[in-house]
Amino acid sequence: MKKLAAVILAAGQGTRMKSGLAKVLHPLLGKPLIKYSIETARSLKAEMTVVVIGVQAERVKKELEKDEVLFALQRERLGTGHAVMAAMPALKGFKGDVAVFYGDCPLLRPETIKDLISAHRRKRAAMSLLTAVLDDCGGYGRIVRDEKGEVRAIVEHKDCTADQRLIHEMNPGVYVFEDGFLRKSLRGLTNNNKQGEYYLTDLLAMAVESGQKVASSTVKDAEEIMGVNDRMDLAAAAGVMRLRVIADLAKKGVTFECPETTHVEPGVTIGPDTVIEPGARLSGRTVIGPNCVIQMNSRIEDCVIGRGVTVKSGSALEQSKVGDGVQIGPMAHLRPGSVIGPDARIGNFVETKKAVIGKGSKLSHLTYCGDAEVGSEVNVGCGFITCNYDGVNKHKTIIGDGVFIGSDTQAVAPVKIGDGAYIGSGSTVTRDVPADSLVMTRPPTTVKEGWAAKKRAARKKKKGNKKR
Ligand code: UD1
Ligand code: CA
């Protein structure tokens, strides 16, 4: 089997993005654009991947530090041919085929490049290129074929004759080269054209002139070759990618009520018979089990969610774990480190952070529970607060199994409440509570019968005296 190397061109500025951030670092569905090309190289099983960087080289390098890629610095941007020249030292000693594609073309499927590689190898070509047929080829390079249908040249839009501009077949910028041909012809490349650039596309004419074989394959789904040049392209590409991810999950049995308004990132997995309502945003490494309902406008980030969970509308879940059968929200906030046990309930306006909640426990309304361990079958009334912060340090609250916490209570941490204890409403607990005890810290209720009536009567009399 012949070896494959990948060269990804990513040195450009992306002027039309009008951004302080290099184009390839702009996120698309949670991942920088360039990552999609790196993943493509990985699925092609490329022996080595060389990323040609230039603009914000250090930032791009940093973003890719965990990927097994080599970097080639293109100091000046003198064209696509020049960019590949910059990659050649990194390919020193490599024998095999070299696939070249861009870092700003995230919708390109690995299978499409695989087809091109197959065509290239079948024909034993020196150079092969992908083409696409579009209604409007805009500013793209045009594919010129001879009467036999063989590709003869790629002509840049700016260098086209009026007739050539009418050609509907364009060059998306995806190539495969035989390494010997690539090395040799790059050495002969000049910048004698309208833009004074070293055109990678000129290599095609060089192959044809020297009588070497050229192969091509035409992409079936023209959507794939959509590059990102400006912010609207970015939005359009994200739209396509989002629907791809959703279609994939839908095939596995997930219902999406409104795919157009649902953001699901490529790393998310969802079990069958789960229903995702409009406006949900599911990101990172989120795993959602089967038979769940994720209601409108919920945001779930890097969470693991069990089976049969309902996340009611407007909830935000971050880096948390949620057990089977749990109900969350509406409008609950699980902050990082929340671990919610099976069948528990986290209700309206409840915020948890670094909190482990036991099986079947209920925090149903208006609560802050941070740096806490709550046992199983605990009932927390409305308006409970763990006072975990003394202005300098965070402290822990530990609540045992079967505890009942009345409404409007505070636990001033560090504090432990033993199993089965009762905390009366309106209490502020400032020291540890033994198991099975009752705590009440509010003053006793005083009732003075008839007091209000007397007061009203006295006021009325005073007014009457004034009038007279
Ligand atoms: C190139 C092709 C054109 C094709 C189009 C598809 C050439 C001469 N033309 O156009 O036929 O239709 O792509 O999009 O190749 N880059 C570098 N260094 C450079 C120049 C470019 O790394 O010096 C990178 C850019 O970051 C970008 C990619 O190469 O990712 C394409 O560059 P761009 O300037 O958009 O392509 P064109 O040369 O206009
Ligand atoms: Ca471009």
PDB file of N, CA and C and ligand atoms in Angstrom, residues 9-12 52 74 76-80 82-83 102-104 140-141 154 156 170-173 175 197 199-201 229, ligand 1:
ATOM      1  N   LEU A   9      -3.314  23.739   3.990  1.00  0.00           N
ATOM      2  CA  LEU A   9      -2.923  25.140   3.826  1.00  0.00           C
ATOM      3  C   LEU A   9      -3.759  26.021   4.751  1.00  0.00           C
ATOM      4  N   ALA A  10      -3.077  26.716   5.628  1.00  0.00           N
ATOM      5  CA  ALA A  10      -3.803  27.517   6.621  1.00  0.00           C
ATOM      6  C   ALA A  10      -3.026  28.762   7.016  1.00  0.00           C
ATOM      7  N   ALA A  11      -2.295  29.314   6.049  1.00  0.00           N
ATOM      8  CA  ALA A  11      -1.442  30.460   6.390  1.00  0.00           C
ATOM      9  C   ALA A  11      -2.145  31.794   6.192  1.00  0.00           C
ATOM     10  N   GLY A  12      -3.273  31.767   5.480  1.00  0.00           N
ATOM     11  CA  GLY A  12      -3.928  33.022   5.089  1.00  0.00           C
ATOM     12  C   GLY A  12      -4.554  33.774   6.252  1.00  0.00           C
ATOM     13  N   VAL A  52       0.462  24.179   7.072  1.00  0.00           N
ATOM     14  CA  VAL A  52       1.202  25.379   6.675  1.00  0.00           C
ATOM     15  C   VAL A  52       0.563  26.567   7.373  1.00  0.00           C
ATOM     16  N   GLN A  74       5.024  29.572   6.622  1.00  0.00           N
ATOM     17  CA  GLN A  74       5.115  30.318   5.361  1.00  0.00           C
ATOM     18  C   GLN A  74       5.178  31.798   5.763  1.00  0.00           C
ATOM     19  N   GLU A  76       5.823  34.669   4.104  1.00  0.00           N
ATOM     20  CA  GLU A  76       5.070  35.612   3.273  1.00  0.00           C
ATOM     21  C   GLU A  76       4.033  34.803   2.524  1.00  0.00           C
ATOM     22  N   ARG A  77       2.872  35.391   2.283  1.00  0.00           N
ATOM     23  CA  ARG A  77       1.827  34.675   1.559  1.00  0.00           C
ATOM     24  C   ARG A  77       1.935  34.998   0.076  1.00  0.00           C
ATOM     25  N   LEU A  78       2.668  34.133  -0.626  1.00  0.00           N
ATOM     26  CA  LEU A  78       2.895  34.398  -2.052  1.00  0.00           C
ATOM     27  C   LEU A  78       2.108  33.445  -2.933  1.00  0.00           C
ATOM     28  N   GLY A  79       1.054  32.866  -2.393  1.00  0.00           N
ATOM     29  CA  GLY A  79       0.188  32.004  -3.202  1.00  0.00           C
ATOM     30  C   GLY A  79       0.195  30.557  -2.738  1.00  0.00           C
ATOM     31  N   THR A  80      -0.784  29.810  -3.267  1.00  0.00           N
ATOM     32  CA  THR A  80      -0.964  28.415  -2.825  1.00  0.00           C
ATOM     33  C   THR A  80       0.233  27.526  -3.183  1.00  0.00           C
ATOM     34  N   HIS A  82       3.337  28.549  -3.402  1.00  0.00           N
ATOM     35  CA  HIS A  82       4.361  28.959  -2.444  1.00  0.00           C
ATOM     36  C   HIS A  82       4.120  28.305  -1.081  1.00  0.00           C
ATOM     37  N   ALA A  83       2.854  28.189  -0.719  1.00  0.00           N
ATOM     38  CA  ALA A  83       2.506  27.556   0.564  1.00  0.00           C
ATOM     39  C   ALA A  83       2.930  26.089   0.576  1.00  0.00           C
ATOM     40  N   TYR A 102      -7.376  22.575   2.100  1.00  0.00           N
ATOM     41  CA  TYR A 102      -7.335  23.816   2.873  1.00  0.00           C
ATOM     42  C   TYR A 102      -7.825  23.630   4.312  1.00  0.00           C
ATOM     43  N   GLY A 103      -7.433  24.568   5.130  1.00  0.00           N
ATOM     44  CA  GLY A 103      -7.879  24.551   6.528  1.00  0.00           C
ATOM     45  C   GLY A 103      -9.185  25.290   6.737  1.00  0.00           C
ATOM     46  N   ASP A 104      -9.784  25.784   5.666  1.00  0.00           N
ATOM     47  CA  ASP A 104     -11.016  26.571   5.819  1.00  0.00           C
ATOM     48  C   ASP A 104     -12.173  25.970   5.025  1.00  0.00           C
ATOM     49  N   TYR A 140     -13.838  31.570  -8.514  1.00  0.00           N
ATOM     50  CA  TYR A 140     -13.034  30.342  -8.456  1.00  0.00           C
ATOM     51  C   TYR A 140     -12.268  30.076  -9.749  1.00  0.00           C
ATOM     52  N   GLY A 141     -11.240  29.250  -9.641  1.00  0.00           N
ATOM     53  CA  GLY A 141     -10.510  28.765 -10.808  1.00  0.00           C
ATOM     54  C   GLY A 141     -11.393  27.826 -11.618  1.00  0.00           C
ATOM     55  N   ILE A 154      -6.131  24.467 -15.149  1.00  0.00           N
ATOM     56  CA  ILE A 154      -6.997  25.231 -14.240  1.00  0.00           C
ATOM     57  C   ILE A 154      -6.646  26.688 -14.501  1.00  0.00           C
ATOM     58  N   GLU A 156      -7.232  30.545 -13.312  1.00  0.00           N
ATOM     59  CA  GLU A 156      -7.756  31.404 -12.253  1.00  0.00           C
ATOM     60  C   GLU A 156      -8.785  32.378 -12.827  1.00  0.00           C
ATOM     61  N   MET A 170     -15.531  23.966 -11.508  1.00  0.00           N
ATOM     62  CA  MET A 170     -14.533  24.765 -10.787  1.00  0.00           C
ATOM     63  C   MET A 170     -13.571  23.905  -9.979  1.00  0.00           C
ATOM     64  N   ASN A 171     -12.552  24.598  -9.484  1.00  0.00           N
ATOM     65  CA  ASN A 171     -11.510  23.948  -8.702  1.00  0.00           C
ATOM     66  C   ASN A 171     -11.702  24.247  -7.213  1.00  0.00           C
ATOM     67  N   PRO A 172     -12.079  23.263  -6.418  1.00  0.00           N
ATOM     68  CA  PRO A 172     -12.274  23.512  -4.982  1.00  0.00           C
ATOM     69  C   PRO A 172     -10.965  23.596  -4.195  1.00  0.00           C
ATOM     70  N   GLY A 173      -9.852  23.183  -4.807  1.00  0.00           N
ATOM     71  CA  GLY A 173      -8.571  23.279  -4.102  1.00  0.00           C
ATOM     72  C   GLY A 173      -8.205  22.015  -3.329  1.00  0.00           C
ATOM     73  N   TYR A 175      -6.228  18.360  -3.912  1.00  0.00           N
ATOM     74  CA  TYR A 175      -5.360  17.692  -4.885  1.00  0.00           C
ATOM     75  C   TYR A 175      -4.670  16.483  -4.271  1.00  0.00           C
ATOM     76  N   GLU A 197       1.374  35.667  -8.156  1.00  0.00           N
ATOM     77  CA  GLU A 197       1.436  34.631  -7.118  1.00  0.00           C
ATOM     78  C   GLU A 197       1.978  33.325  -7.683  1.00  0.00           C
ATOM     79  N   TYR A 199       1.049  29.946  -8.264  1.00  0.00           N
ATOM     80  CA  TYR A 199      -0.209  29.205  -8.294  1.00  0.00           C
ATOM     81  C   TYR A 199       0.059  27.698  -8.210  1.00  0.00           C
ATOM     82  N   LEU A 200      -0.515  27.057  -7.244  1.00  0.00           N
ATOM     83  CA  LEU A 200      -0.414  25.595  -7.170  1.00  0.00           C
ATOM     84  C   LEU A 200      -1.087  24.968  -8.397  1.00  0.00           C
ATOM     85  N   THR A 201      -2.111  25.670  -8.876  1.00  0.00           N
ATOM     86  CA  THR A 201      -2.895  25.182 -10.015  1.00  0.00           C
ATOM     87  C   THR A 201      -2.073  25.061 -11.297  1.00  0.00           C
ATOM     88  N   ASN A 229     -15.113  32.101   3.889  1.00  0.00           N
ATOM     89  CA  ASN A 229     -14.363  33.325   3.613  1.00  0.00           C
ATOM     90  C   ASN A 229     -14.822  34.506   4.455  1.00  0.00           C
TER      91      ASN A 229
HETATM   92  C1  UD1 B   1      -7.455  28.916  -4.927  1.00  0.00           C
HETATM   93  C2  UD1 B   1      -7.232  28.312  -6.294  1.00  0.00           C
HETATM   94  C3  UD1 B   1      -8.509  28.407  -7.097  1.00  0.00           C
HETATM   95  C4  UD1 B   1      -9.627  27.712  -6.367  1.00  0.00           C
HETATM   96  C5  UD1 B   1      -9.783  28.299  -4.961  1.00  0.00           C
HETATM   97  C6  UD1 B   1     -10.783  27.501  -4.178  1.00  0.00           C
HETATM   98  C7  UD1 B   1      -4.901  28.765  -6.733  1.00  0.00           C
HETATM   99  C8  UD1 B   1      -3.929  29.588  -7.471  1.00  0.00           C
HETATM  100  N1  UD1 B   1      -6.189  29.018  -6.936  1.00  0.00           N
HETATM  101  O1  UD1 B   1      -7.785  30.283  -5.076  1.00  0.00           O
HETATM  102  O2  UD1 B   1      -8.327  27.791  -8.360  1.00  0.00           O
HETATM  103  O3  UD1 B   1     -10.831  27.838  -7.085  1.00  0.00           O
HETATM  104  O4  UD1 B   1      -8.541  28.231  -4.269  1.00  0.00           O
HETATM  105  O5  UD1 B   1     -11.010  28.127  -2.953  1.00  0.00           O
HETATM  106  O6  UD1 B   1      -4.514  27.893  -5.999  1.00  0.00           O
HETATM  107  N2  UD1 B   1      -3.044  29.961   1.424  1.00  0.00           N
HETATM  108  C9  UD1 B   1      -1.860  29.895   2.112  1.00  0.00           C
HETATM  109  N3  UD1 B   1      -0.802  30.636   1.678  1.00  0.00           N
HETATM  110  C10 UD1 B   1      -0.888  31.431   0.598  1.00  0.00           C
HETATM  111  C11 UD1 B   1      -2.103  31.517  -0.086  1.00  0.00           C
HETATM  112  C12 UD1 B   1      -3.170  30.774   0.330  1.00  0.00           C
HETATM  113  O7  UD1 B   1      -1.739  29.164   3.083  1.00  0.00           O
HETATM  114  O8  UD1 B   1       0.143  32.078   0.263  1.00  0.00           O
HETATM  115  C13 UD1 B   1      -4.193  29.171   1.895  1.00  0.00           C
HETATM  116  C14 UD1 B   1      -5.287  30.068   2.426  1.00  0.00           C
HETATM  117  O9  UD1 B   1      -5.161  30.240   3.805  1.00  0.00           O
HETATM  118  C15 UD1 B   1      -6.546  29.301   2.052  1.00  0.00           C
HETATM  119  C16 UD1 B   1      -6.159  28.520   0.818  1.00  0.00           C
HETATM  120  O10 UD1 B   1      -4.753  28.492   0.790  1.00  0.00           O
HETATM  121  O11 UD1 B   1      -6.910  28.375   3.052  1.00  0.00           O
HETATM  122  C17 UD1 B   1      -6.717  29.123  -0.452  1.00  0.00           C
HETATM  123  O12 UD1 B   1      -6.294  30.434  -0.579  1.00  0.00           O
HETATM  124  P1  UD1 B   1      -7.150  31.527  -1.342  1.00  0.00           P
HETATM  125  O13 UD1 B   1      -6.342  32.762  -1.414  1.00  0.00           O
HETATM  126  O14 UD1 B   1      -8.500  31.576  -0.774  1.00  0.00           O
HETATM  127  O15 UD1 B   1      -7.300  30.842  -2.772  1.00  0.00           O
HETATM  128  P2  UD1 B   1      -7.060  31.424  -4.190  1.00  0.00           P
HETATM  129  O16 UD1 B   1      -5.592  31.396  -4.478  1.00  0.00           O
HETATM  130  O17 UD1 B   1      -7.799  32.664  -4.382  1.00  0.00           O
END
